[in-house]
């Protein structure tokens, strides 16, 4: 199995309802580039929920979106600088969707009074690569014919061996 190269993506964006779809497409493109196509819908849906909440309820629309892929886990974080909305006051529907769709999630406060909400997924090898190596593909365009059955001569040592075994059993 190939080892994955660690990847990181950072995007600073001023969120408004029109930009949410654009950020979703950018994130989806990066996930596909990292060969994480099976996570596109879940990751983008969670990030889109957070960005919609920030666009609707936050006074400061400046937001940072980050993604880390280390070969085993994908971690996505969305942070804002709004001091009006605290992690414990965030709309519960958004956090409930994130908890349902991700393997793990959390929230922490920043030094500037904002918050970071992160969510992660474990890589599942069954979804990424087959567990059994694939056999080689035949390179011949036509099948080879079966050789004709030929009677093979009995080697001389085989006849002597049979005589010896017969002599041993007689005694």
Tab-separated table of C-alpha atoms in Angstrom:
chain	number	residue	atom	x	y	z
A	1	UNK	CA	0.000	0.000	0.000
A	2	UNK	CA	1.292	3.440	-0.893
A	3	UNK	CA	1.879	5.872	1.913
A	4	UNK	CA	-0.040	9.119	1.568
A	5	UNK	CA	1.720	12.442	1.357
A	6	UNK	CA	0.441	14.837	4.045
A	7	UNK	CA	-1.692	17.599	2.526
A	8	UNK	CA	-2.880	20.934	3.872
A	9	UNK	CA	-5.271	23.538	2.493
A	10	UNK	CA	-6.025	26.996	3.941
A	11	UNK	CA	-8.658	29.459	2.719
A	12	UNK	CA	-9.479	32.874	4.175
A	13	UNK	CA	-12.858	34.062	2.929
A	14	UNK	CA	-15.433	36.718	3.719
A	15	UNK	CA	-18.603	34.649	3.885
A	16	UNK	CA	-21.879	35.706	2.309
A	17	UNK	CA	-24.674	33.480	0.984
A	18	UNK	CA	-23.297	33.696	-2.572
A	19	UNK	CA	-19.782	32.598	-1.581
A	20	UNK	CA	-20.864	29.468	0.344
A	21	UNK	CA	-21.404	27.469	-2.864
A	22	UNK	CA	-18.085	28.660	-4.241
A	23	UNK	CA	-16.208	27.553	-1.102
A	24	UNK	CA	-17.970	24.174	-1.317
A	25	UNK	CA	-16.763	23.680	-4.912
A	26	UNK	CA	-13.197	24.667	-3.961
A	27	UNK	CA	-13.165	22.184	-1.072
A	28	UNK	CA	-14.618	19.419	-3.257
A	29	UNK	CA	-11.924	20.013	-5.880
A	30	UNK	CA	-9.162	19.699	-3.254
A	31	UNK	CA	-10.644	16.501	-1.835
A	32	UNK	CA	-10.838	14.971	-5.322
A	33	UNK	CA	-7.250	16.035	-5.984
A	34	UNK	CA	-6.225	14.230	-2.769
A	35	UNK	CA	-8.131	11.098	-3.960
A	36	UNK	CA	-10.731	11.460	-1.203
A	37	UNK	CA	-13.757	11.474	-3.477
A	38	UNK	CA	-15.777	9.347	-1.042
A	39	UNK	CA	-15.598	12.150	1.577
A	40	UNK	CA	-16.657	15.049	-0.665
A	41	UNK	CA	-20.366	15.037	0.189
A	42	UNK	CA	-19.936	14.670	3.961
A	43	UNK	CA	-17.130	17.218	4.338
A	44	UNK	CA	-18.726	19.792	2.073
A	45	UNK	CA	-22.138	19.407	3.718
A	46	UNK	CA	-20.664	19.999	7.197
A	47	UNK	CA	-18.594	22.976	6.070
A	48	UNK	CA	-21.538	24.409	4.163
A	49	UNK	CA	-23.726	24.178	7.299
A	50	UNK	CA	-21.161	26.095	9.335
A	51	UNK	CA	-20.610	28.717	6.634
A	52	UNK	CA	-24.370	29.249	6.250
A	53	UNK	CA	-24.672	29.746	10.008
A	54	UNK	CA	-21.821	32.268	9.987
A	55	UNK	CA	-23.327	34.094	6.992
A	56	UNK	CA	-26.729	34.363	8.708
A	57	UNK	CA	-25.851	35.028	12.363
A	58	UNK	CA	-22.361	36.490	12.577
A	59	UNK	CA	-21.460	40.190	12.545
A	60	UNK	CA	-17.861	39.496	11.436
A	61	UNK	CA	-18.014	37.482	8.206
A	62	UNK	CA	-14.242	36.841	7.943
A	63	UNK	CA	-13.759	33.088	8.163
A	64	UNK	CA	-10.920	30.623	7.765
A	65	UNK	CA	-11.390	27.109	6.370
A	66	UNK	CA	-8.573	24.581	6.796
A	67	UNK	CA	-8.201	20.932	5.787
A	68	UNK	CA	-5.467	18.496	6.826
A	69	UNK	CA	-4.991	15.016	5.326
A	70	UNK	CA	-2.275	12.803	6.845
A	71	UNK	CA	-3.088	9.517	5.113
A	72	UNK	CA	-5.226	8.233	7.975
A	73	UNK	CA	-7.444	11.166	8.978
A	74	UNK	CA	-8.996	14.147	7.276
A	75	UNK	CA	-9.554	17.070	9.630
A	76	UNK	CA	-11.524	20.134	8.570
A	77	UNK	CA	-11.752	23.293	10.686
A	78	UNK	CA	-13.871	26.401	10.237
A	79	UNK	CA	-13.025	29.386	12.410
A	80	UNK	CA	-14.495	32.839	12.769
A	81	UNK	CA	-13.694	35.959	14.765
A	82	UNK	CA	-17.213	36.841	15.863
A	83	UNK	CA	-17.382	37.588	19.574
A	84	UNK	CA	-21.192	37.571	19.637
A	85	UNK	CA	-21.670	33.873	18.951
A	86	UNK	CA	-19.966	31.592	21.464
A	87	UNK	CA	-19.466	27.834	20.900
A	88	UNK	CA	-22.098	26.969	23.522
A	89	UNK	CA	-24.619	29.329	21.849
A	90	UNK	CA	-24.138	28.042	18.289
A	91	UNK	CA	-27.307	26.843	16.544
A	92	UNK	CA	-27.830	23.240	17.627
A	93	UNK	CA	-29.095	21.982	14.251
A	94	UNK	CA	-25.764	22.725	12.596
A	95	UNK	CA	-23.723	20.952	15.273
A	96	UNK	CA	-26.110	17.987	15.325
A	97	UNK	CA	-25.601	17.509	11.554
A	98	UNK	CA	-21.827	17.666	11.991
A	99	UNK	CA	-21.953	15.114	14.815
A	100	UNK	CA	-24.092	12.784	12.697
A	101	UNK	CA	-21.950	13.003	9.553
A	102	UNK	CA	-18.409	13.001	10.980
A	103	UNK	CA	-16.395	10.466	12.947
A	104	UNK	CA	-15.371	13.095	15.497
A	105	UNK	CA	-15.852	16.812	16.059
A	106	UNK	CA	-15.124	19.509	18.576
A	107	UNK	CA	-15.085	23.212	19.311
A	108	UNK	CA	-12.631	25.513	20.996
A	109	UNK	CA	-12.319	29.235	21.621
A	110	UNK	CA	-9.593	31.380	20.071
A	111	UNK	CA	-7.530	34.022	21.816
A	112	UNK	CA	-9.347	36.752	19.865
A	113	UNK	CA	-12.724	35.654	21.245
A	114	UNK	CA	-13.848	33.705	18.218
A	115	UNK	CA	-14.188	29.958	17.857
A	116	UNK	CA	-12.938	27.027	15.827
A	117	UNK	CA	-15.250	24.141	15.005
A	118	UNK	CA	-13.484	21.082	13.618
A	119	UNK	CA	-14.609	17.686	12.385
A	120	UNK	CA	-12.699	14.634	11.193
A	121	UNK	CA	-13.008	11.344	9.322
A	122	UNK	CA	-10.866	8.219	9.436
A	123	UNK	CA	-9.685	6.834	6.110
A	124	UNK	CA	-11.306	3.518	5.337
A	125	UNK	CA	-9.025	1.285	3.304
A	126	UNK	CA	-11.918	-0.723	1.851
A	127	UNK	CA	-13.240	2.421	0.215
A	128	UNK	CA	-9.865	3.573	-1.063
A	129	UNK	CA	-8.141	0.465	-2.425
A	130	UNK	CA	-8.798	-3.233	-2.877
A	131	UNK	CA	-7.350	-5.408	-0.135
A	132	UNK	CA	-6.411	-8.242	-2.514
A	133	UNK	CA	-3.815	-7.562	-5.232
A	134	UNK	CA	-5.236	-7.615	-8.720
A	135	UNK	CA	-3.867	-10.269	-11.069
A	136	UNK	CA	-2.114	-9.309	-14.300
A	137	UNK	CA	-4.221	-8.742	-17.368
A	138	UNK	CA	-3.533	-11.188	-20.238
A	139	UNK	CA	-1.528	-9.558	-22.975
A	140	UNK	CA	-2.234	-12.047	-25.794
A	141	UNK	CA	-5.008	-11.238	-28.207
A	142	UNK	CA	-5.630	-14.894	-29.090
A	143	UNK	CA	-5.558	-17.869	-26.805
A	144	UNK	CA	-2.754	-20.358	-27.358
A	145	UNK	CA	-3.747	-23.805	-28.606
A	146	UNK	CA	-3.388	-26.771	-26.299
A	147	UNK	CA	-0.411	-28.959	-27.281
A	148	UNK	CA	-1.247	-32.365	-28.719
A	149	UNK	CA	-1.037	-35.268	-26.317
A	150	UNK	CA	2.165	-37.182	-26.956
A	151	UNK	CA	3.136	-40.444	-25.404
A	152	UNK	CA	6.319	-39.890	-23.491
A	153	UNK	CA	8.950	-42.620	-23.244
A	154	UNK	CA	9.481	-44.078	-19.791
A	155	UNK	CA	12.884	-43.014	-18.458
A	156	UNK	CA	15.400	-45.794	-17.923
A	157	UNK	CA	15.892	-45.080	-14.216
A	158	UNK	CA	12.124	-45.385	-13.622
A	159	UNK	CA	12.111	-48.972	-14.895
A	160	UNK	CA	15.119	-49.847	-12.707
A	161	UNK	CA	13.429	-48.268	-9.702
A	162	UNK	CA	10.276	-50.340	-10.205
A	163	UNK	CA	12.441	-53.522	-10.402
A	164	UNK	CA	14.203	-52.568	-7.166
A	165	UNK	CA	10.902	-51.927	-5.343
A	166	UNK	CA	9.593	-55.296	-6.569
A	167	UNK	CA	12.740	-57.032	-5.333
A	168	UNK	CA	12.440	-55.387	-1.895
A	169	UNK	CA	8.813	-56.418	-1.458
A	170	UNK	CA	9.533	-60.079	-2.445
A	171	UNK	CA	12.097	-60.674	0.250
